[in-house]
Coordinates of C-alpha atoms and ligand atoms in Angstrom, one line a residue:
M1 CA 26.5 19.1 -2.3
K2 CA 29.9 20.1 -3.8
V3 CA 31.3 20.6 -7.2
T4 CA 33.9 17.8 -7.7
Q5 CA 34.4 17.9 -11.5
F6 CA 34.6 20.6 -14.1
W7 CA 34.8 20.1 -17.8
L8 CA 35.5 22.8 -20.4
G9 CA 34.7 21.4 -23.8
Q10 CA 36.3 18.0 -23.8
E11 CA 38.9 18.9 -21.3
S12 CA 38.7 18.1 -17.6
I13 CA 40.0 21.0 -15.5
K14 CA 41.6 19.8 -12.4
E15 CA 42.9 22.8 -10.5
D16 CA 44.5 26.2 -10.8
H17 CA 41.9 27.4 -13.3
S18 CA 43.3 30.9 -13.7
N19 CA 46.4 29.6 -15.6
I20 CA 44.5 27.2 -17.8
I21 CA 41.3 29.1 -18.7
D22 CA 41.3 32.0 -21.1
H23 CA 40.1 35.2 -19.4
T24 CA 37.2 35.8 -21.8
V25 CA 35.8 32.3 -21.1
L26 CA 36.4 33.0 -17.4
E27 CA 34.5 36.2 -17.6
L28 CA 31.6 34.4 -19.4
F29 CA 31.6 31.9 -16.6
Y30 CA 31.3 34.6 -14.0
Q31 CA 28.3 35.9 -15.9
G32 CA 26.7 32.5 -16.2
V33 CA 27.2 31.6 -12.6
G34 CA 26.7 35.0 -10.9
L35 CA 23.9 36.5 -12.8
N36 CA 21.8 33.4 -13.6
T37 CA 21.2 32.3 -10.1
T38 CA 18.6 32.4 -7.3
G39 CA 21.2 32.0 -4.7
S40 CA 23.3 34.8 -3.1
V41 CA 26.7 35.3 -1.5
C42 CA 27.1 37.2 1.7
K43 CA 30.6 38.5 2.3
P44 CA 31.4 39.1 5.9
V45 CA 33.3 42.2 6.9
S46 CA 36.1 40.3 8.6
G47 CA 38.3 37.9 6.7
S48 CA 36.2 34.8 7.3
L49 CA 34.7 32.8 4.5
P50 CA 31.7 34.1 2.6
E51 CA 28.3 32.6 3.3
F52 CA 26.0 31.2 0.6
S53 CA 22.3 30.9 0.5
G54 CA 19.8 29.3 -1.9
S55 CA 19.0 25.7 -3.0
P56 CA 21.7 23.1 -2.4
T57 CA 22.6 23.1 -6.1
E58 CA 22.9 26.9 -6.3
K59 CA 24.9 27.0 -3.1
A60 CA 27.4 24.4 -4.4
I61 CA 27.9 26.2 -7.7
L62 CA 28.3 29.6 -6.2
S63 CA 30.8 28.5 -3.6
W64 CA 32.8 26.7 -6.3
A65 CA 32.8 29.9 -8.4
V66 CA 33.6 32.2 -5.6
L67 CA 36.2 30.1 -3.9
G68 CA 37.7 28.3 -6.9
L69 CA 37.3 30.7 -9.8
D70 CA 37.6 33.9 -7.8
L71 CA 34.2 35.3 -8.8
D72 CA 33.4 38.6 -7.2
M73 CA 29.7 38.9 -7.1
E74 CA 29.5 42.6 -6.2
K75 CA 31.7 43.8 -9.0
L76 CA 29.9 41.5 -11.5
K77 CA 26.5 42.9 -10.6
Q78 CA 27.7 46.5 -11.1
K79 CA 29.0 45.7 -14.5
Y80 CA 25.8 44.2 -15.9
S81 CA 22.1 44.9 -15.9
I82 CA 19.7 42.0 -16.0
L83 CA 17.1 42.3 -18.8
H84 CA 15.1 39.2 -18.6
V85 CA 15.0 36.1 -16.4
E86 CA 13.5 32.7 -16.9
T87 CA 13.6 31.1 -13.4
F88 CA 14.5 27.5 -12.9
N89 CA 11.5 25.2 -13.2
S90 CA 11.3 21.6 -12.4
E91 CA 9.6 20.7 -15.6
K92 CA 12.2 22.3 -18.0
K93 CA 15.1 21.8 -15.6
R94 CA 16.9 24.9 -16.7
S95 CA 17.1 28.6 -16.0
G96 CA 18.0 31.4 -18.4
V97 CA 18.9 35.1 -18.2
S98 CA 19.7 37.9 -20.7
V99 CA 22.0 40.7 -19.6
R100 CA 23.5 43.9 -20.9
R101 CA 27.1 44.8 -20.3
K102 CA 27.1 48.4 -19.2
T103 CA 30.5 49.3 -20.7
D104 CA 29.9 48.3 -24.3
E105 CA 26.1 47.7 -24.4
T106 CA 26.5 44.2 -25.7
L107 CA 23.7 41.7 -25.0
H108 CA 24.4 38.2 -23.6
V109 CA 22.2 35.2 -23.1
H110 CA 23.0 32.6 -20.5
W111 CA 21.4 29.2 -19.8
K112 CA 22.2 26.8 -17.0
G113 CA 20.5 23.5 -16.2
A114 CA 20.5 19.7 -16.6
A115 CA 23.5 18.9 -18.8
E116 CA 21.9 16.9 -21.5
I117 CA 19.1 19.5 -21.9
I118 CA 21.5 22.4 -22.2
V119 CA 23.9 20.5 -24.6
A120 CA 20.9 19.8 -26.9
M121 CA 20.5 23.6 -27.2
C122 CA 24.1 24.2 -28.2
S123 CA 25.7 24.2 -31.7
D124 CA 29.2 25.1 -30.6
Y125 CA 31.4 24.7 -27.6
Y126 CA 34.2 26.7 -25.9
E127 CA 37.7 25.4 -25.4
S128 CA 39.8 26.5 -22.4
N129 CA 42.0 28.7 -24.7
G130 CA 39.0 30.7 -25.6
G131 CA 38.4 29.2 -29.1
I132 CA 35.0 28.2 -30.3
R133 CA 34.5 24.8 -32.0
S134 CA 31.5 23.7 -33.8
M135 CA 29.7 20.7 -32.3
D136 CA 29.2 18.1 -34.9
E137 CA 27.6 14.7 -34.3
D138 CA 30.9 13.2 -33.3
Q139 CA 31.7 15.9 -30.8
R140 CA 28.2 15.9 -29.4
S141 CA 28.3 12.2 -28.7
R142 CA 31.7 12.6 -27.0
I143 CA 30.3 15.3 -24.8
E144 CA 27.3 13.2 -24.0
T145 CA 29.6 10.3 -23.0
I146 CA 31.4 12.6 -20.7
I147 CA 28.1 13.6 -19.1
Q148 CA 27.1 9.9 -18.8
S149 CA 30.3 8.9 -17.1
M150 CA 30.1 11.7 -14.6
A151 CA 26.4 10.8 -13.9
A152 CA 27.3 7.1 -13.5
S153 CA 29.7 8.1 -10.7
S154 CA 26.6 9.6 -9.0
L155 CA 27.4 13.3 -9.9
R156 CA 24.6 15.7 -10.8
C157 CA 25.7 17.4 -14.0
I158 CA 24.9 21.0 -14.7
A159 CA 25.9 22.7 -17.9
F160 CA 26.3 26.4 -18.8
A161 CA 25.7 27.8 -22.2
H162 CA 26.2 31.3 -23.6
K163 CA 25.4 33.4 -26.7
Q164 CA 26.0 37.0 -27.5
V165 CA 23.0 38.4 -29.3
S166 CA 21.9 41.5 -31.2
Q167 CA 19.0 43.7 -30.1
K168 CA 17.0 42.3 -33.0
E169 CA 17.5 38.7 -31.9
M170 CA 16.2 39.6 -28.5
E171 CA 12.9 40.8 -29.8
C172 CA 10.2 38.6 -30.9
V173 CA 6.6 39.2 -32.1
D174 CA 4.0 37.0 -30.6
D175 CA 0.4 36.3 -31.7
S176 CA -1.0 39.5 -30.4
E177 CA 1.5 41.4 -32.5
K178 CA 3.2 42.8 -29.4
T179 CA 6.9 42.9 -29.3
H180 CA 8.4 41.3 -26.2
Q181 CA 11.7 39.9 -25.2
R182 CA 12.6 36.3 -25.3
I183 CA 15.7 34.5 -24.2
K184 CA 17.2 32.8 -27.2
E185 CA 17.1 29.1 -26.8
D186 CA 19.1 27.7 -29.7
G187 CA 22.4 28.0 -31.4
L188 CA 24.1 28.5 -28.1
T189 CA 27.7 27.8 -27.3
L190 CA 28.5 25.4 -24.5
L191 CA 30.6 27.0 -21.8
G192 CA 31.3 24.0 -19.6
I193 CA 29.9 21.3 -17.4
V194 CA 30.2 20.9 -13.6
G195 CA 29.6 17.6 -11.7
L196 CA 28.1 18.0 -8.2
K197 CA 28.5 15.3 -5.6
D198 CA 25.7 14.9 -3.1
P199 CA 27.0 12.1 -0.9
C200 CA 24.5 9.6 0.6
R201 CA 24.1 10.8 4.2
P202 CA 25.2 8.4 6.9
G203 CA 22.4 6.2 8.2
V204 CA 20.4 6.3 5.0
K205 CA 21.4 2.9 3.8
K206 CA 20.5 1.4 7.2
A207 CA 17.2 3.2 7.2
V208 CA 16.4 2.0 3.7
E209 CA 17.2 -1.6 4.8
A210 CA 15.1 -1.2 7.9
C211 CA 12.1 0.0 5.8
K212 CA 12.6 -2.8 3.3
S213 CA 12.6 -5.4 6.0
A214 CA 9.5 -3.8 7.5
G215 CA 7.7 -4.6 4.2
V216 CA 8.0 -1.1 2.8
D217 CA 8.8 -0.8 -0.8
I218 CA 11.0 2.2 -1.5
K219 CA 10.9 4.1 -4.8
M220 CA 13.2 7.0 -5.6
I221 CA 11.5 9.6 -7.7
T222 CA 13.9 12.4 -8.7
G223 CA 14.5 15.1 -11.2
D224 CA 18.1 13.9 -11.7
N225 CA 19.5 12.3 -14.8
I226 CA 18.8 8.5 -15.0
F227 CA 22.5 7.6 -14.7
T228 CA 22.9 9.8 -11.6
A229 CA 19.7 8.5 -10.1
K230 CA 20.7 4.8 -10.7
A231 CA 24.1 5.4 -9.2
I232 CA 22.7 7.1 -6.1
A233 CA 20.0 4.5 -5.7
A234 CA 22.6 1.7 -5.8
E235 CA 24.7 3.6 -3.3
C236 CA 21.9 3.9 -0.7
G237 CA 20.5 0.4 -1.3
I238 CA 17.3 1.2 -3.2
L239 CA 18.5 -0.7 -6.3
G240 CA 19.8 -4.1 -5.2
A241 CA 22.4 -6.4 -6.6
D242 CA 19.7 -8.0 -8.8
Y243 CA 19.4 -4.9 -10.9
N244 CA 19.9 -5.2 -14.6
E245 CA 18.9 -2.9 -17.5
E246 CA 16.0 -5.1 -18.7
S247 CA 14.4 -5.4 -15.2
G248 CA 12.4 -2.3 -15.7
Q249 CA 13.4 -1.1 -12.2
A250 CA 14.8 2.3 -13.5
I251 CA 12.9 4.4 -15.9
E252 CA 12.5 8.0 -16.9
G253 CA 9.5 10.2 -16.0
I254 CA 8.5 10.6 -19.7
E255 CA 8.4 6.9 -20.2
F256 CA 6.0 6.4 -17.2
R257 CA 3.9 9.3 -18.4
N258 CA 3.4 7.8 -21.9
Y259 CA 2.4 4.3 -20.7
T260 CA -1.3 3.4 -21.0
P261 CA -3.1 3.2 -17.6
E262 CA -3.0 -0.6 -17.9
E263 CA 0.7 -0.7 -18.6
R264 CA 1.3 1.7 -15.7
M265 CA -0.5 -0.6 -13.3
E266 CA 1.4 -3.6 -14.6
K267 CA 4.8 -2.1 -14.4
I268 CA 4.5 0.1 -11.3
G269 CA 5.4 -2.6 -8.9
K270 CA 8.7 -3.2 -10.4
I271 CA 9.8 0.5 -10.7
K272 CA 12.4 1.4 -8.1
V273 CA 13.9 4.6 -9.6
M274 CA 12.1 7.2 -11.7
A275 CA 14.5 9.8 -13.1
R276 CA 14.0 13.1 -14.8
S277 CA 10.5 13.3 -13.4
S278 CA 8.4 16.4 -13.4
P279 CA 6.1 17.3 -10.5
F280 CA 3.2 15.7 -12.4
D281 CA 5.1 12.4 -12.8
K282 CA 5.5 12.3 -9.0
L283 CA 1.8 12.9 -8.6
L284 CA 0.9 10.3 -11.2
M285 CA 3.0 7.7 -9.4
V286 CA 1.3 8.4 -6.1
Q287 CA -2.1 8.2 -7.7
C288 CA -1.4 4.9 -9.4
L289 CA 0.0 3.4 -6.2
K290 CA -3.1 4.4 -4.3
Q291 CA -5.3 3.1 -7.0
K292 CA -3.6 -0.2 -6.7
G293 CA -4.5 -0.2 -3.0
D294 CA -1.2 0.6 -1.5
V295 CA -0.7 2.9 1.4
V296 CA 1.6 5.6 0.1
A297 CA 4.1 7.8 2.0
V298 CA 6.1 10.5 0.2
T299 CA 9.1 12.4 1.4
G300 CA 10.0 15.7 -0.3
D301 CA 11.6 19.0 0.1
G302 CA 10.8 21.2 -2.9
T303 CA 7.8 23.0 -4.3
N304 CA 7.8 20.5 -7.1
D305 CA 7.0 17.7 -4.5
A306 CA 4.0 19.6 -3.1
L307 CA 1.4 17.8 -5.3
A308 CA 2.7 14.4 -4.5
L309 CA 3.0 15.2 -0.8
K310 CA -0.6 16.3 -0.7
E311 CA -1.9 13.3 -2.6
A312 CA 0.0 10.8 -0.5
D313 CA -1.6 9.1 2.5
I314 CA 1.3 10.4 4.6
G315 CA 3.4 13.4 3.3
L316 CA 6.7 13.9 5.0
S317 CA 8.6 17.1 4.3
M318 CA 12.0 18.3 5.3
G319 CA 12.2 20.9 8.1
I320 CA 15.5 22.5 7.3
Q321 CA 15.9 22.2 3.5
G322 CA 12.2 22.1 2.7
T323 CA 10.3 25.0 1.2
E324 CA 7.3 26.4 2.9
V325 CA 5.0 25.0 0.1
A326 CA 6.3 21.5 0.8
K327 CA 5.8 21.8 4.5
E328 CA 2.3 23.2 4.1
S329 CA 1.4 20.2 1.9
S330 CA 2.8 17.6 4.2
D331 CA 1.4 15.9 7.3
I332 CA 4.7 15.4 9.1
V333 CA 7.7 17.7 9.1
I334 CA 11.0 15.9 9.7
L335 CA 12.9 18.5 11.7
D336 CA 16.4 17.1 11.2
D337 CA 16.0 16.4 7.4
N338 CA 17.2 12.9 8.1
F339 CA 15.8 10.0 6.2
S340 CA 16.4 7.7 9.2
S341 CA 13.6 9.6 10.9
V342 CA 11.3 8.0 8.3
A343 CA 12.1 4.6 9.8
T344 CA 11.5 6.0 13.3
V345 CA 8.1 7.4 12.2
L346 CA 7.3 4.0 10.9
R347 CA 8.3 2.3 14.1
W348 CA 6.4 4.6 16.4
G349 CA 3.4 4.6 14.1
R350 CA 3.3 0.8 14.2
C351 CA 3.8 0.9 18.0
V352 CA 0.8 3.2 18.6
Y353 CA -1.3 1.1 16.3
N354 CA -0.3 -2.1 18.1
N355 CA -0.9 -0.5 21.5
I356 CA -4.4 0.5 20.4
Q357 CA -5.0 -3.1 19.3
K358 CA -3.8 -4.4 22.7
F359 CA -6.1 -2.1 24.5
I360 CA -9.1 -2.9 22.4
Q361 CA -8.6 -6.6 22.9
F362 CA -8.3 -6.1 26.6
Q363 CA -11.4 -3.8 26.8
L364 CA -13.5 -6.1 24.7
T365 CA -12.7 -9.1 26.9
V366 CA -13.9 -7.2 30.0
N367 CA -17.0 -5.9 28.4
V368 CA -18.1 -9.1 26.7
A369 CA -17.6 -11.1 30.0
A370 CA -19.4 -8.5 32.2
L371 CA -22.3 -8.2 29.8
V372 CA -22.8 -11.9 29.4
I373 CA -22.6 -12.7 33.1
N374 CA -25.0 -10.0 34.2
F375 CA -27.4 -10.8 31.4
I376 CA -27.5 -14.6 32.1
A377 CA -27.8 -14.0 35.8
A378 CA -30.5 -11.4 35.4
V379 CA -32.5 -13.6 33.1
S380 CA -32.2 -16.8 35.1
A381 CA -32.1 -15.6 38.7
G382 CA -33.6 -12.1 38.4
E383 CA -30.6 -10.4 40.0
V384 CA -27.1 -9.3 38.8
P385 CA -23.9 -10.4 40.6
L386 CA -21.9 -7.3 39.6
T387 CA -23.5 -4.2 41.0
A388 CA -23.4 -0.7 39.4
V389 CA -20.6 0.5 41.7
Q390 CA -18.6 -2.6 41.0
L391 CA -19.0 -2.2 37.3
L392 CA -18.0 1.5 37.5
W393 CA -14.9 0.5 39.4
V394 CA -14.1 -2.1 36.7
N395 CA -14.5 0.5 34.1
L396 CA -12.2 2.8 36.0
I397 CA -9.4 0.3 36.2
M398 CA -9.9 -0.9 32.7
D399 CA -10.4 2.4 30.9
T400 CA -7.9 4.6 32.6
L401 CA -5.4 2.5 34.2
G402 CA -5.6 -0.3 31.6
A403 CA -5.1 2.2 28.8
L404 CA -2.1 3.8 30.5
A405 CA -0.5 0.4 31.2
L406 CA -0.9 -1.0 27.7
A407 CA -0.4 2.2 25.7
T408 CA 3.0 2.9 27.2
D409 CA 4.8 -0.1 25.7
R410 CA 7.7 1.1 23.6
P411 CA 8.3 -0.1 20.1
T412 CA 10.0 -3.4 19.8
K413 CA 12.3 -4.8 17.0
E414 CA 9.6 -7.3 16.0
L415 CA 7.3 -4.5 14.9
M416 CA 9.8 -3.6 12.1
K417 CA 9.8 -7.2 10.8
K418 CA 6.0 -7.5 10.3
P419 CA 4.3 -6.7 7.0
P420 CA 2.5 -3.4 6.9
V421 CA -1.2 -3.2 7.7
G422 CA -3.2 -2.8 4.5
R423 CA -5.8 -0.2 3.7
T424 CA -8.7 -2.6 4.1
E425 CA -7.4 -4.7 7.0
P426 CA -9.7 -4.5 10.1
L427 CA -8.4 -3.0 13.3
I428 CA -9.5 -6.1 15.2
T429 CA -7.7 -9.0 13.6
N430 CA -8.5 -12.7 13.8
V431 CA -5.7 -13.2 16.3
M432 CA -7.3 -10.7 18.6
W433 CA -10.8 -12.3 18.2
R434 CA -9.2 -15.7 19.1
N435 CA -7.5 -14.3 22.2
L436 CA -10.4 -12.3 23.3
L437 CA -13.0 -15.0 22.9
A438 CA -11.0 -17.6 24.7
Q439 CA -10.5 -15.4 27.7
A440 CA -14.1 -14.1 27.7
V441 CA -15.4 -17.7 27.5
Y442 CA -13.2 -18.8 30.4
Q443 CA -14.2 -15.8 32.6
I444 CA -17.9 -16.3 31.8
A445 CA -17.6 -20.0 32.6
I446 CA -15.8 -19.6 35.9
L447 CA -18.1 -16.7 37.1
L448 CA -21.3 -18.5 36.1
I449 CA -20.1 -21.6 38.1
L450 CA -19.5 -19.3 41.1
Q451 CA -22.9 -17.7 40.6
F452 CA -24.9 -20.9 40.5
R453 CA -22.8 -23.3 42.5
G454 CA -20.5 -21.1 44.5
E455 CA -22.6 -21.0 47.7
S456 CA -22.9 -24.8 47.9
M457 CA -19.4 -25.6 46.6
F458 CA -17.5 -23.4 49.1
N459 CA -20.2 -23.3 51.8
V460 CA -20.4 -19.5 52.0
P461 CA -23.2 -17.0 52.3
K462 CA -24.6 -15.2 49.3
R463 CA -22.8 -11.9 50.0
V464 CA -19.5 -13.7 50.2
K465 CA -20.3 -15.5 46.9
D466 CA -21.0 -12.2 45.2
T467 CA -17.8 -10.7 46.5
L468 CA -15.9 -13.8 45.3
I469 CA -17.4 -13.2 41.8
F470 CA -16.5 -9.5 41.9
N471 CA -13.0 -10.2 43.1
T472 CA -12.3 -13.1 40.7
F473 CA -13.6 -10.9 37.8
V474 CA -11.3 -8.0 38.6
L475 CA -8.3 -10.3 39.2
C476 CA -9.0 -12.0 35.9
Q477 CA -8.6 -8.6 34.3
V478 CA -5.4 -7.9 36.1
F479 CA -3.9 -11.2 34.9
N480 CA -5.3 -10.7 31.4
E481 CA -3.6 -7.3 31.3
F482 CA -0.4 -9.2 31.1
N483 CA -1.8 -11.4 28.3
A484 CA -2.8 -8.4 26.3
R485 CA 0.8 -7.1 26.2
K486 CA 1.5 -9.5 23.4
L487 CA -1.1 -10.3 20.7
E488 CA 0.8 -13.1 19.1
K489 CA 3.8 -14.0 21.2
Q490 CA 3.5 -16.7 23.8
N491 CA 6.0 -15.1 26.2
V492 CA 3.9 -12.2 27.5
F493 CA 6.5 -11.2 30.1
Q494 CA 9.2 -10.2 27.6
G495 CA 10.6 -6.7 28.4
I496 CA 8.2 -6.3 31.3
L497 CA 10.9 -5.0 33.6
Q498 CA 11.6 -2.1 31.3
N499 CA 8.0 -0.9 31.5
R500 CA 7.9 0.2 35.1
L501 CA 4.7 2.1 34.5
F502 CA 2.9 -1.1 33.6
L503 CA 4.1 -2.8 36.8
G504 CA 3.2 0.3 38.8
I505 CA -0.3 0.4 37.4
V506 CA -0.9 -3.3 38.0
G507 CA 0.3 -2.8 41.6
I508 CA -2.0 0.2 42.2
T509 CA -4.9 -1.8 40.7
I510 CA -4.3 -4.6 43.1
I511 CA -4.0 -2.3 46.1
L512 CA -7.2 -0.5 45.2
Q513 CA -9.0 -3.9 44.8
V514 CA -7.9 -5.0 48.3
V515 CA -9.2 -1.7 49.7
M516 CA -12.5 -2.2 47.8
V517 CA -13.0 -5.7 49.1
E518 CA -11.7 -5.3 52.7
F519 CA -12.6 -1.8 53.7
L520 CA -15.3 -0.4 51.5
K521 CA -18.0 -2.8 52.5
N522 CA -21.0 -0.5 52.3
F523 CA -19.9 1.5 49.3
A524 CA -18.9 -1.5 47.1
D525 CA -21.4 -4.0 48.4
T526 CA -18.6 -6.4 49.4
E527 CA -17.8 -8.7 52.2
R528 CA -14.4 -9.2 53.8
L529 CA -12.7 -12.3 52.3
K530 CA -10.7 -14.9 54.2
L531 CA -7.2 -15.7 53.1
W532 CA -8.2 -19.0 51.5
Q533 CA -10.9 -17.2 49.6
W534 CA -8.4 -14.7 48.3
G535 CA -6.2 -17.6 47.3
L536 CA -9.1 -19.2 45.5
C537 CA -9.8 -15.9 43.5
I538 CA -6.1 -15.6 42.6
L539 CA -6.0 -19.2 41.5
F540 CA -9.0 -18.8 39.2
A541 CA -7.6 -15.6 37.8
A542 CA -4.1 -17.0 37.3
F543 CA -5.5 -19.7 35.1
S544 CA -5.9 -17.2 32.4
W545 CA -2.1 -17.3 31.8
P546 CA -1.9 -20.9 30.7
I547 CA -5.1 -20.5 28.7
A548 CA -3.6 -17.6 26.8
W549 CA -0.4 -19.6 26.2
V550 CA -2.3 -22.6 24.8
V551 CA -4.7 -20.5 22.8
K552 CA -1.9 -18.8 20.9
L553 CA -0.9 -22.2 19.5
I554 CA -4.2 -22.3 17.5
P555 CA -3.6 -21.1 14.0
V556 CA -6.0 -18.5 12.5
S557 CA -6.6 -17.5 8.9
D558 CA -5.6 -14.1 7.6
K559 CA -9.0 -13.5 6.1
P560 CA -10.9 -11.0 8.2
F561 CA -13.5 -12.7 10.5
F562 CA -16.4 -10.5 9.4
S563 CA -15.7 -11.0 5.7
Y564 CA -17.2 -14.5 6.1
L565 CA -20.5 -12.8 7.0
K566 CA -20.5 -10.4 4.1
R567 CA -21.8 -11.4 0.7
S568 CA -18.9 -11.2 -1.7
K569 CA -19.2 -8.8 -4.6
P570 CA -17.1 -9.6 -7.7
S571 CA -15.5 -6.1 -7.8
S572 CA -14.5 -6.0 -4.2
Q573 CA -13.0 -9.5 -4.6
L574 CA -10.8 -8.3 -7.3
Y575 CA -9.6 -5.4 -5.3
K576 CA -8.9 -7.5 -2.2
S577 CA -6.9 -10.1 -4.0
S578 CA -4.7 -7.5 -5.5
T579 CA -4.3 -5.8 -2.2
T580 CA -3.2 -8.9 -0.3
R581 CA -0.7 -9.6 -3.0
N582 CA 0.8 -6.2 -2.7
L583 CA 0.9 -6.4 1.1
Q584 CA 3.4 -9.2 1.0
S585 CA 6.0 -7.0 -0.6
A586 CA 4.6 -3.5 -0.4
G587 CA 2.2 -1.3 1.4
M588 CA 4.0 1.9 1.6
E589 CA 6.0 3.6 -1.0
L590 CA 8.5 6.2 -0.1
E591 CA 10.2 8.7 -2.3
V592 CA 13.8 9.3 -1.1
Q593 CA 15.5 12.5 -1.9
Ligands
ATP601 N1 19.3 25.8 -9.6 C1 19.3 25.0 -10.7 N2 19.6 25.6 -11.9 C2 19.6 24.8 -13.0 N3 19.3 23.5 -13.0 C3 19.1 22.9 -11.9 C4 19.1 23.6 -10.7 N4 18.7 22.8 -9.7 C5 18.6 21.6 -10.3 N5 18.8 21.7 -11.6 C6 18.6 20.6 -12.6 O1 17.3 20.0 -12.4 C7 17.4 18.7 -11.9 C8 16.6 18.5 -10.7 O2 15.3 18.7 -11.0 P1 14.2 18.9 -9.9 O3 14.4 20.0 -9.0 O4 12.9 18.8 -10.6 O5 14.3 17.5 -9.1 P2 14.4 17.1 -7.6 O6 14.4 15.6 -7.6 O7 13.4 17.8 -6.8 O8 15.8 17.6 -7.2 P3 16.5 18.0 -5.8 O9 17.3 16.9 -5.5 O10 17.3 19.3 -6.2 O11 15.4 18.3 -4.9 C9 18.9 18.4 -11.6 O12 19.3 17.2 -12.0 C10 19.6 19.5 -12.3 O13 20.0 19.0 -13.6
CA602 CA1 13.4 18.3 -4.6

């Protein structure tokens, strides 16, 4: 953030301030900037540039005053004693201080904060020649126009105001009849206004676009002035070309606060920018979105974001610029403070979810098939074709190796084009049920044929038939592991060469299976198979590829499979219908700083 404009009264000061600005006004500026701040300046011993610390706004103002106005912080602090401080707070958006000049014991009050709020506290303004002019309605509206035009070019406007006060004016009697000091808040004289530019960081616009195309609705909730907020939102693509004043996309926090709950629910979907918001407005926004059924993520850096970060489903705080309170309230800390990382979080989050789904589909197919075959065989023939050792082996390759193979797929571009998963959407989707049932039915059919007709069809003894069943069953899983790589896409081999681990694991599984069948006769209850018998098993198993390809052509409804079994309650119906509607456009709301 950097000061790029400076207005004194109605005059824009470009450069070489010392010649233009009267020294009394300059001295007052020194007080206003140097004494009313939470930032600090560290002057290195050698001739290098001083270092500034504090919030970005404070740092920008201090560096402007030290480097541009020749402010000497050390000298200034020696000349004044600070009497009373009202620290910056996100609700009032201003900070005040009262000081005493040691040389002549005069008392001075200084305010600094959001320009329109400070201007409203002023009745006069300084000119660069040191003169004071009264601020009538006409002058006031001219100054307000200056602020608006600065804000519209995406500058954050901070105004400074001053008043010299008497000891009597400093004292005030409160209800308990005790005298205490209060910083005077009215009848101030406007010192000047600075415009700070916080340029949109590179990559933000792209990340916003990526989030939007991933079905994430982004809202910017900021403490800034509405004009600044709108300009910044347009710069980084949050407000699109379709924006107009009547669209209700940009509002102020106070407006949102004063809506009735019904109005809020009705208008919240449209809101893209909320300006001049307090910490409670941010919280209220998150609460309303959650109530609507959306999944809400919030990014934030300041203490004022803590409430919203905590309330959100996913709170993301900034690692460098973020305060400890914000970090403590969040779930994820973005170490590089880069908004693009939000898109990365989204991509990897979806990838993990997708990989879990793939694994579940794969696992369920194995378990359903094994269970049904053994059950039918046990009931009808009194014996099970798959022995305990064989089932344990299947479990080993499916649980450990299968999980490793399927969970290591890296995120793909398609993941960022899908709509988000809603709060109530089941983990096992209809698409997964379709794939799973088709494969399980095929495996059950082929294995039951082998069980009951295998011996006669292939003219083999019972032990060989049992081995054929075991071998076909395992190989079916190996082939189905490829199918599980893509839940919806027909081409299951896409990007397979990039995932060496997957290929390695499939290779290891096949080698182990050969060892089980050919060499561990006693342990695994198997019989050595001839080449044609191996070919037969592979042929049966390979059939699962064309089956998966064809099955994926069958359309399925979006309505969860199990919801057909549940009795519908009117209230949950209402909730669901509104959720599905939101999911098309939204699902996750992000606040961008
Ligand atoms: N140090 C400060 N002193 C006085 N006023 C300030 C200061 N910092 C910010 N402001 C004013 O308060 C507004 C920002 O308020 P707030 O901190 O509640 O919002 P925010 O969205 O969290 O802002 P930020 O972008 O700084 O995180 C600014 O527009 C500015 O006018
Ligand atoms: Ca903030």
